[in-house]
Structures are given as C-alpha cells and as structure tokens.
Amino acid sequence: MQKLSEKLKQDIHYIESLNSCMNCGVCTAICPAAEFYRYDPRVIVDTVQRQDEEALETLLKSETIWYCGECMSCKTRCPRSNTPGGVIMSLRRLSQEEGYFTESEKGRQQFALKRVLGNNILNYGYCVTPDVVRPEMHPEQGPVWEWIYEHRDEFYERVHSNYRKEGAGALRKVDDQTMKELRSIFEVTGGKAFMDNIENCSAEKAQEMGMDMETYFLHTYMDNNDNHQ
Amino acid sequence: MNLEAKQQIWKEYQKEIADDRYYYARSCIRQTFFPGSEWAYLDILGNRLGKTVFDDPRHTTCTGIGYHSDVVPVETIMTVVARHFALMTEAGFENITPSCITSFGIYTEILHTWQEHPEIEEQTHEYLWKATRREFKKPKNLAHTSDVIYKFRHEIAAQKKHALVDVHTGRPLRVVDHIGCHYAKMFPSKGIGGAEFPAVLSGMVTAWGGEPVDYPERRHCCGFGFRNYLVLANRGYSIANSKKKFESMQPYEPDFIITNCPGCAMFLDKWQYTISEMEGTTYGKDGYGIPVLTYEEAAALVLGYDPWEIGLQMHQVSVEPLLEKMGIAYDPDAKYRNARGEDMGRPACPNYLKV
Ligand code: SF4
Ligand code: SF4
Ligand code: SF4
C-alpha cells in the first residue's frame, strides 16, 4: 500500500503549498482560525513535513484539519512562500479519499456540505440560489431576507433579474444542455466519484452511529460538541 | 504615512485591465443577494460607458464554494473553468471578468497552476473535450469586475449626480473598505495595490469625493471561511471575525462600508443584525448599523440610479441615513413595491437594530 506521505506528494495543492517550513509561526499569528479554534497551522505544516506516517494518519482523522477557513491570509505572510491553507486542502482531500473524515465531528460535516453544494451545483448549476437559503436554516439572515424569500418571485423581478426563466440574466434557469455538460464534467474528472465516496463513507458511519440518513444529516449540519475552542 | 504616499510605494501593483469587450462570469452569491448590483454593473458598463459585455446564458457556477469546502476536486473545477474559457472563445471574446472574489481567486490560481505545470493544462483540455467536445483558449486578460469599475472611476466621476459627500456640511464621507481575502492575498500582483495597500475600492472612493479610512483590521477576513459559514454548527467562527472588524472600524465613525466581494457584503450586512440580536450591540449612530454597499451600488448612487432599482431594499442595515447625507431623494413607500407598483408588505422589525 502506498504511504500517506507519498500520496500527499502527488497532490497539486501540496506541491504548490509546501517548500520547507522553518517553524516561525507567522502563519499562526495571522490566522483567523487560530484565533477562534484550538488550531495552529504551524504545527500542521511541521507535522506534514516530518513525514511521520502515524502522526499523519492521526492528523487525517482529527478535528484539527477542518478548522481552517481557506482564507489564504497565510500565503501572503509566510517568509518561505508556503501556503498552510493549501496544505490543509491536500490533507482534507486525502482524509476523504481514505475515509478518515468520518472519525471527527468537524470532518463528518463534509456530508452536509456535499449534500447541500452537490445538490445545488448538479441540479441548478449554481452553488447558491435563493430557493436554498431557507429562513429556518438561516436565522442569521434576518427579517429582510425572510421578507424577500416569501416574495421572491416578484422581488427578483423588481430588481431586474430573470429568476427561473430561460435566457440570459441573473438567476435564470440553466438550460438542459448546459446542465448535461456540467454533470458530464463531474463524471469525467472524478468529481462525481469523489462525492459518491463521501456519501458512502457517511452512510457507513451513520449506521455505526445508529442514525438514519436524515438524522445523520442534521447531526452533521447542526451538532457542536463545544470541544473545539 | 498618508494614503497617497503608500499608493506610490505600491505602484508596481498596477495590473493591466482590458479596455472593452468583456466576457461576464456571473457569481452565484451576487445574483442571489445583490441582483440589483449585477444589473447596475451591466447597465453602467453598457449604457453609461458604452462598453460591450457578453452575458452568456450557458455560463454556470465556477463551483468555487464547493472547491473551497473541499467537496469539489481541483480537476473538476479546472474543467468547469475551462468550459467558461471555451464559451468565451466561441463567442469571440478574449477578456474574462468574474464578478466574485472567490471566483477571481480561482481563475487566477488556475492560470498560475497551468503556467507552472503545462501537463495539468493539457489534461484539462482532454477532460473538457471528453466531457463536452469543446476546446478553449486562455483569456488574454483576467480582471475582477471591480477592477473594471476602478479603471473607469474617473469617467464615472465625470457623470456623477451625487458625490460621496455629506451635502449638509460639505464633509467628505468616511468610507471603510473590505477587499476580500482571495482578491490579492494569494497573488498580490494580481490585485490593484496588492495585499498590503489595496487601492481598488479606496481609489473609487477618492475619485467620487469620499475619504477612505485605513482602520487596523482592514485586511482581516470577513469570516466566511466556507464550511465555517455553510454549516450551521460552525457559524460562530464567521460572526466572530466580522465582529472583530466592526469593533476595529467603529471608532472612525464610518458613513458606510464598501466591499469588493458579494459574499463579504452579505456577511457584513447580516451579521450586524445577528450581533444586535445576540448582544444588543449596534455599530452605527443612534442604534442604526453601518450601511454596507457593494462597489456597484456605490457607483450607481453616484451616477443617480434610484436606490430601489438597484436593490438597496435587500439590505438588512438601512441605507436611508446614508441617502439622506448624500442628498439622494427617495420614495420610502416604493421600497416595498413590486414591479407593478403593488405593495409587498413589510419585513418584521429587529429587536435592537434600528431600521
Ligand atoms: S509562516 Fe511559513 S515558515 Fe513560518 S511556520 Fe508558517 S508555514 Fe512555516
Ligand atoms: S487559510 Fe487556513 S491556515 Fe491559512 S490563515 Fe486562513 S484559516 Fe489560517
Ligand atoms: S473576506 Fe470573506 S467572503 Fe470575502 S473573500 Fe475572504 S472569505 Fe471570501
């Protein structure tokens, strides 16, 4: 079996993101995730560059790699031109490919993300559309959004968009041929297989945790054991 | 050091921005939360500046939010972006203008990766051909839509109906900007002013009569953090980052916040409501919030567009105090009417935030 560190080295994010880390800690100083979570990008980069297989496996199963916000503020600052956020992207990919992500609460959230974004992209052709920002799931959006959501057909017309209609313009319905091409890209490039794998690993985990898929979805979307900060 | 001197130092961060004929790459977030901004952008470019912008019905999401939430692999997003290049090529265009900072960052990163690793570009050609039978050429020029407005900021100023000035006192409006992380933090030379002294928005503000304010946390992330907002359980991260920014800008008593990224605009607007509900804190004068404008909305107000035509009624933080300062006349009832002039009712009132 190929070693985890060998697999990482084939990942373009890893190749582009890690030169050699001198453990200066500048990335940690600038990192918004380090300020909020028990998270330290310097330690992660250092663990990865040591190429200790056991430490790497632990990392891939941990909560830690899921805290980063991928803001890439660290890229600007690192004196060695590393991108800890890019290293994180390669770790998250490997954690999902190996099925390790279901071992942590934050990792399991990939299921919620896959369900929401996968559904939006492959059914509507957008990552976000008004229909999916349901006020009950987004209380933070406030009463103005609730009002817009309720009146969305007439509202979007008022502000000149082409909501749910054919042709050009904002919020138009993406035509069938285009949707076919988009789905075909996901098939050909492995995007579909990647998402299917998230789905399968999650189904296994749900069974192990004694949950049906709906309960498991809510678990991955809502639960916070408050042991992250 | 004053702002102008800083801009001198960072003069090398002046990127090339095409002059005309733009292929428009739509943003999922912008069309959902700021469709009026998008309309204003296309109208300003087409009808006020006489430029050609192609809005292609076959364009889709770039899948960027999925990519940075780590559910869409890099090979996939590269091929989706390559399809957009193919559509651009087929339509006879060479300049592409994404309208979202996440997207702009992704396009920049992909072009960079292909340059460093031609074999990856080659593989993308193959994937795209296999999936869609399309072929693509890389764009000659990549610019964010705010770069384009920046380029024409003086032309816009020449047509202005309202300056960024308090008409009652003659004081230039104090404006804080939020640039959005992926605009220049990853590839500083691709953003006007680089990552240190971002000038893309402050350049517009100055050209239109306002006064940019360089507040301490100007460069801090708004806190979107992809999975950190999209998953309900993580939203504390998102709001905590925005709060840090509000606290940093509040002492300067800004008249409004201007944003580069439609995502940031949405967060900086909505989180002011959420924080007020959680803690009773508000950041503007007399219980109001600090209004948040996208750069397209700011440009449109300067050019005399009606506030409700460009969708300012979609904001949670009321913009009326700002309109009054700028001396912009508006019909308070029209805010709540649909295209046929019928009333759509009123949103509920927040408990603390004055609207
Ligand atoms: S800033 Fe760069 S060199 Fe310093 S600890 Fe972080 S990754 Fe290592
Ligand atoms: S990309 Fe991740 S590690 Fe880098 S600064 Fe942002 S949150 Fe921190
Ligand atoms: S500041 Fe926020 S929404 Fe905007 S680019 Fe950063 S993460 Fe994106």
PDB file of N, CA, C and O and ligand atoms in Angstrom, chain A residues 27 30-33 39 41 68-74 84-85, chain B residues 237, ligand 2:
ATOM      1  N   CYS A  27       2.362  32.305  10.231  1.00  0.00           N
ATOM      2  CA  CYS A  27       1.045  31.902   9.736  1.00  0.00           C
ATOM      3  C   CYS A  27       0.048  31.816  10.892  1.00  0.00           C
ATOM      4  O   CYS A  27      -1.114  32.233  10.761  1.00  0.00           O
ATOM      5  N   ILE A  30      -1.240  35.229  12.029  1.00  0.00           N
ATOM      6  CA  ILE A  30      -2.170  35.948  11.145  1.00  0.00           C
ATOM      7  C   ILE A  30      -3.500  35.198  10.980  1.00  0.00           C
ATOM      8  O   ILE A  30      -4.483  35.738  10.503  1.00  0.00           O
ATOM      9  N   CYS A  31      -3.534  33.935  11.407  1.00  0.00           N
ATOM     10  CA  CYS A  31      -4.627  33.029  11.028  1.00  0.00           C
ATOM     11  C   CYS A  31      -5.922  33.282  11.805  1.00  0.00           C
ATOM     12  O   CYS A  31      -5.946  33.186  13.030  1.00  0.00           O
ATOM     13  N   PRO A  32      -7.022  33.573  11.111  1.00  0.00           N
ATOM     14  CA  PRO A  32      -8.289  33.778  11.809  1.00  0.00           C
ATOM     15  C   PRO A  32      -8.803  32.505  12.487  1.00  0.00           C
ATOM     16  O   PRO A  32      -9.485  32.582  13.509  1.00  0.00           O
ATOM     17  N   ALA A  33      -8.456  31.346  11.948  1.00  0.00           N
ATOM     18  CA  ALA A  33      -8.924  30.095  12.554  1.00  0.00           C
ATOM     19  C   ALA A  33      -8.180  29.820  13.862  1.00  0.00           C
ATOM     20  O   ALA A  33      -8.742  29.286  14.818  1.00  0.00           O
ATOM     21  N   TYR A  39      -6.338  25.620  17.183  1.00  0.00           N
ATOM     22  CA  TYR A  39      -5.816  25.328  15.849  1.00  0.00           C
ATOM     23  C   TYR A  39      -4.518  26.078  15.618  1.00  0.00           C
ATOM     24  O   TYR A  39      -4.415  27.244  15.997  1.00  0.00           O
ATOM     25  N   PRO A  41      -1.740  26.384  12.461  1.00  0.00           N
ATOM     26  CA  PRO A  41      -1.240  25.952  11.142  1.00  0.00           C
ATOM     27  C   PRO A  41       0.253  25.609  11.144  1.00  0.00           C
ATOM     28  O   PRO A  41       0.681  24.730  10.407  1.00  0.00           O
ATOM     29  N   CYS A  68      -9.668  25.261   9.469  1.00  0.00           N
ATOM     30  CA  CYS A  68      -9.192  26.320   8.567  1.00  0.00           C
ATOM     31  C   CYS A  68     -10.336  26.873   7.711  1.00  0.00           C
ATOM     32  O   CYS A  68     -11.205  26.135   7.278  1.00  0.00           O
ATOM     33  N   GLY A  69     -10.320  28.177   7.481  1.00  0.00           N
ATOM     34  CA  GLY A  69     -11.359  28.821   6.670  1.00  0.00           C
ATOM     35  C   GLY A  69     -10.941  29.033   5.218  1.00  0.00           C
ATOM     36  O   GLY A  69     -11.670  29.643   4.446  1.00  0.00           O
ATOM     37  N   GLU A  70      -9.764  28.532   4.838  1.00  0.00           N
ATOM     38  CA  GLU A  70      -9.248  28.690   3.469  1.00  0.00           C
ATOM     39  C   GLU A  70      -9.282  30.147   2.997  1.00  0.00           C
ATOM     40  O   GLU A  70      -9.586  30.422   1.836  1.00  0.00           O
ATOM     41  N   CYS A  71      -9.000  31.050   3.901  1.00  0.00           N
ATOM     42  CA  CYS A  71      -8.942  32.467   3.515  1.00  0.00           C
ATOM     43  C   CYS A  71      -7.632  32.787   2.808  1.00  0.00           C
ATOM     44  O   CYS A  71      -7.517  33.760   2.088  1.00  0.00           O
ATOM     45  N   MET A  72      -6.626  31.948   3.033  1.00  0.00           N
ATOM     46  CA  MET A  72      -5.305  32.076   2.416  1.00  0.00           C
ATOM     47  C   MET A  72      -4.545  33.325   2.866  1.00  0.00           C
ATOM     48  O   MET A  72      -3.592  33.750   2.201  1.00  0.00           O
ATOM     49  N   SER A  73      -4.930  33.878   4.006  1.00  0.00           N
ATOM     50  CA  SER A  73      -4.174  35.006   4.569  1.00  0.00           C
ATOM     51  C   SER A  73      -2.744  34.578   4.862  1.00  0.00           C
ATOM     52  O   SER A  73      -1.820  35.396   4.840  1.00  0.00           O
ATOM     53  N   CYS A  74      -2.541  33.302   5.157  1.00  0.00           N
ATOM     54  CA  CYS A  74      -1.217  32.784   5.486  1.00  0.00           C
ATOM     55  C   CYS A  74      -0.283  32.824   4.277  1.00  0.00           C
ATOM     56  O   CYS A  74       0.928  32.942   4.429  1.00  0.00           O
ATOM     57  N   PRO A  84      -0.029  27.291   4.209  1.00  0.00           N
ATOM     58  CA  PRO A  84      -0.649  26.303   5.099  1.00  0.00           C
ATOM     59  C   PRO A  84      -2.091  25.970   4.684  1.00  0.00           C
ATOM     60  O   PRO A  84      -2.497  24.807   4.729  1.00  0.00           O
ATOM     61  N   GLY A  85      -2.846  26.960   4.246  1.00  0.00           N
ATOM     62  CA  GLY A  85      -4.223  26.705   3.798  1.00  0.00           C
ATOM     63  C   GLY A  85      -4.269  25.742   2.614  1.00  0.00           C
ATOM     64  O   GLY A  85      -5.219  24.975   2.457  1.00  0.00           O
TER      65      GLY A  85
ATOM     66  N   TYR B 237     -17.605  31.026  14.150  1.00  0.00           N
ATOM     67  CA  TYR B 237     -16.335  31.453  13.540  1.00  0.00           C
ATOM     68  C   TYR B 237     -16.572  32.669  12.659  1.00  0.00           C
ATOM     69  O   TYR B 237     -15.865  33.677  12.718  1.00  0.00           O
TER      70      TYR B 237
HETATM   71  S1  SF4 C   2      -6.038  29.636   5.048  1.00  0.00           S
HETATM   72 FE1  SF4 C   2      -6.441  28.481   6.912  1.00  0.00          FE
HETATM   73  S2  SF4 C   2      -4.453  28.292   7.886  1.00  0.00           S
HETATM   74 FE2  SF4 C   2      -4.260  29.958   6.370  1.00  0.00          FE
HETATM   75  S3  SF4 C   2      -4.727  31.824   7.517  1.00  0.00           S
HETATM   76 FE3  SF4 C   2      -6.664  31.156   6.588  1.00  0.00          FE
HETATM   77  S4  SF4 C   2      -7.656  29.913   8.169  1.00  0.00           S
HETATM   78 FE4  SF4 C   2      -5.468  30.104   8.744  1.00  0.00          FE
END
